Amino acid sequence: MKFGSVFNPRGVLEINYKISSIDANQNVLYTGDEKGILYRYQLQPDQAMIIQASQPLSKQLTKSRIDQIKVFPQANANLLVLSDQTLFFVEEKTLKGEQISKEKVSLFALNEFSKINQFEIVIVTKKKEGFILNYTQKSGKFECMREKFLLPDIPVTIAFIGNLFYFGIQKKNYSLINLEDKQLQVANLVIDIGNNPYLKATDNDELLLITTNNIGIFIGKDGQMKQKSTIQLQNKSIQIITIFKQYLIVLFDNLIQVFNLLDSKPMSDIQLTSSAKCITQTSNHIFYGSSSEIIYLYQTPPEQQIQDLLKLGKVEDALQVFQQYNQNSDASKNQQLEQLKLDCGWALVRFMQFQSSLNYIQQTNFDPRDFICLFPDYYYAVEKLESVNQNPSQNTISLIINKFVQDNYKGDPKKGQELKLQARDFLIEILEKKRSILTSAQYAYSMKDKLTLLTSTQNYNQNQWHAIPCEQLLELIDFALIKAYLEAQQLQKLKSFLSCNQIYCLSMYAELQAIFQNNKAIEQQQGILARFYESFNKIDLSLEVWRTIGGDSLNQQVQQEACEETTRILKQNPDKNRIFKFILWVFKKQMKTGIQIFYVSESIISPDQMIKFLEDSEMEQDLKKKLKEKYLEVLVLEKQTEEERFHTQLAYSYIDSLFNIYPKEMQPTQIDMKKNQIASEIYQSLKKFLKNPNAKYNSSSILEKKVKDSWMIQEVILLYGREKRHEEALSQLLNLGFYEWAEKYCCEYSDNLLTKLFKKYKELYIFLKGKYNERPTDQQASYTFNQIKITINNFLKKYATHSQLNALEVLEMIPEDWILADQGEDDGLFQFLNSVISHTLHQKRSTKAAYHLSDMDLLNVECLNASTKQANVRITSEKKCAVCSRSIGEKVFVVYPNAVIAHHTCIRSNTVCPLTDKDFEKYFKM
């Protein structure tokens, strides 16, 4: 018996004659020998020896070789036998034969796969003639019903399908005759005939032709090639081709080839121990004859074929067998295919083909316990596996590999070690795959759900498992993965695993901690130890490790990582005491990283607690100030606290930082922010904050305690404005000679400030005029006096019609000695009066026009109202409702101002017309 073969031979009857032909029907087998004797055997399908051993019925037909036997089912299963160029019609029970034709016959064939022409046969004679004989059931004889046809030569192979006769002539070509064509012309097929020509009908519209190099192609009855794969036969002389179920069976002298007829794929090659002469089949059995016996070719069940192939590691062949026996697509097939893929994976494990095995296993819902139990060091306790067996690890991966190496590599220790490393990597990939599935969102397993997973009978321990909760399975996987990563020194994978995943084996902390602490590689990778502690909720231990790493290392990158991890852990596990204990070293090493802790909720650390911590901590004063300022920025600008004191403290912090760089007593002209980037950044932050309309700082406190009488002129003026102390702001600006700035300031506020500014201009004018009169030769007095004159002149021209300037008050304040000139440098007063008069006249005209328009509109409305009130409607018996179109009658009705009438019960609103949708209530309000 050959493992994995579709068919296997078994001798069932020894014979003492040279068999030359064979055929069978139901429970009867017929054979012929080289001496012209025909034999009849009874089959007994239920017995081991399928052919009865008793003496068979035999009959001498001729003294020459019996070339061909064919059971003719349509003629009561009688036989057609060709021997000594004579075609006999033989009675199947008695084997008495009667010659059908007087012609010398070379070949004959039944009309296959045809219901209409099923009583016909074709014979080819030595005269190169063809006859179609029809069997008549009444007479029980064959008659020639069609005209004979001529052939170019005697063919070596023929096939008869319906009205088509195919034949092949050695070293020439394949040809076709359409028997419905009255001229019976021969049409050659454009197909190379090759050295071993053979024709075989496979169904009512398909024919197999063997061409060059023993390649089989399929054509339709029309002679066109089918969209079907070719088959490659052994390059030997073909004895016979037959069809059994979905298989195409090709018999050579000492070989049988089996192909799947559906997809042309080769199934198996069966080497024969003795030369085969002929082959036949019933609906369920297939036989062939050799020189000394009749052999039963029994079909191996597909399940057995698959198991045999798996034992040989031929997983692709096993899958092919499965697909050929399972053509339909349904849920059961998918389940069976999944089971088979898992079995294929395990079959490859047996041959140490781990990577190929992984490709199959990861396509299934496999149970990882099958693999974990091969590695006893990688699970915590036997009871965790939930195994039905008391000893689930009877076979370990070490024992399996040792045996394999002993059998295949003579016990080579290097090979054994290499395979153990591959097996461990294989386990890691298997567990990673299962873990990603169990924790992915798309599967949405509940951690308490009990999982029933797929297991294989091919595995070494053949365990049976109880259903296991998802959480417990993940516990097993995580423990095994962590130990495997450590043992394999896959530290990058371990780091990623501990960083990105929730760990489920928390109860196994003690054993894992000992392993971590004793691992030399971890000593060089303390960051992994810190992540291990964090994953197992040992937060303080993790922070201690990070503090040691960050404090001891001189490497900036290592320091940065330690600071970032410390800050992240503190944010994710917020606790006031823990933060105060571990954040200080981060502030000192990487302030920009450490300040992320300021975003912790105020319910964990209140602002006062954080500020006190920053002020009391042992740090350099400069660092303290920076940290406090940054915290206040987060608190005020990002968390947007409402407390005024923190807003004010932030402003104080900005100002103090600036005064440390540029002392308060310095003059504004001495300060150039462009030369100091730090000062420039702080100053920009201060200005932006002070101008922020949402800022809630105490402007009076800042003004009086910090910036007043300093070089921060802009901030002083801004704070004066916020406090509405406009008089002081204007006085300071005028004292400094910032006239344009003073005018701009007035325009930014209300309170009629331009009028007040003009008053101050006048007072300053009078004061400077007095100074000038006292010292007319003093250039400074002359310059300042002229400057105020020009400023007032321009002011009157620029703001004559401004809303913040009261023209009447200004006119009253103008001194009587000012010159009214329409040209020259003193034309400001003239321009002012001209603009004011023009503007006033325009306002008066606009007001008068508006008055008349309003009056006219009022008259229009009154007219429309009166007209509407005069509207009348005449009600008659013909008057109809605008909604339902029925007569108004005596029902209550509604009349709208546009004379529309409707029943009260038909309308939606008393004020909205049902025809025009006009709302009269809104209309009259307008």
mmCIF file with all atom_site columns, C-alpha atoms in Angstrom, residues 104 121 129 219 229 293 355 623 674-675 778 900 905:
data_model
loop_
_atom_site.group_PDB
_atom_site.id
_atom_site.type_symbol
_atom_site.label_atom_id
_atom_site.label_alt_id
_atom_site.label_comp_id
_atom_site.label_asym_id
_atom_site.label_entity_id
_atom_site.label_seq_id
_atom_site.pdbx_PDB_ins_code
_atom_site.Cartn_x
_atom_site.Cartn_y
_atom_site.Cartn_z
_atom_site.occupancy
_atom_site.B_iso_or_equiv
_atom_site.pdbx_formal_charge
_atom_site.auth_seq_id
_atom_site.auth_comp_id
_atom_site.auth_asym_id
_atom_site.auth_atom_id
_atom_site.pdbx_PDB_model_num
ATOM 1  C CA . LYS A 1 104 ? -13.139 -7.894  -41.315 1.00 0.00 ? 104 LYS A CA 1
ATOM 2  C CA . ILE A 1 121 ? -22.004 1.400   -32.690 1.00 0.00 ? 121 ILE A CA 1
ATOM 3  C CA . GLU A 1 129 ? -14.547 1.708   -44.459 1.00 0.00 ? 129 GLU A CA 1
ATOM 4  C CA . ILE A 1 219 ? -11.622 19.836  -27.012 1.00 0.00 ? 219 ILE A CA 1
ATOM 5  C CA . SER A 1 229 ? -5.717  22.768  -18.014 1.00 0.00 ? 229 SER A CA 1
ATOM 6  C CA . GLU A 1 293 ? -3.637  -12.375 -11.880 1.00 0.00 ? 293 GLU A CA 1
ATOM 7  C CA . GLN A 1 355 ? 8.046   28.917  9.233   1.00 0.00 ? 355 GLN A CA 1
ATOM 8  C CA . LEU A 1 623 ? 15.092  77.744  38.020  1.00 0.00 ? 623 LEU A CA 1
ATOM 9  C CA . LYS A 1 674 ? 16.330  93.156  19.891  1.00 0.00 ? 674 LYS A CA 1
ATOM 10 C CA . LYS A 1 675 ? 19.688  92.652  21.558  1.00 0.00 ? 675 LYS A CA 1
ATOM 11 C CA . ASP A 1 778 ? 15.509  130.706 24.098  1.00 0.00 ? 778 ASP A CA 1
ATOM 12 C CA . VAL A 1 900 ? -60.969 85.917  1.117   1.00 0.00 ? 900 VAL A CA 1
ATOM 13 C CA . THR A 1 905 ? -63.352 74.942  10.704  1.00 0.00 ? 905 THR A CA 1
#
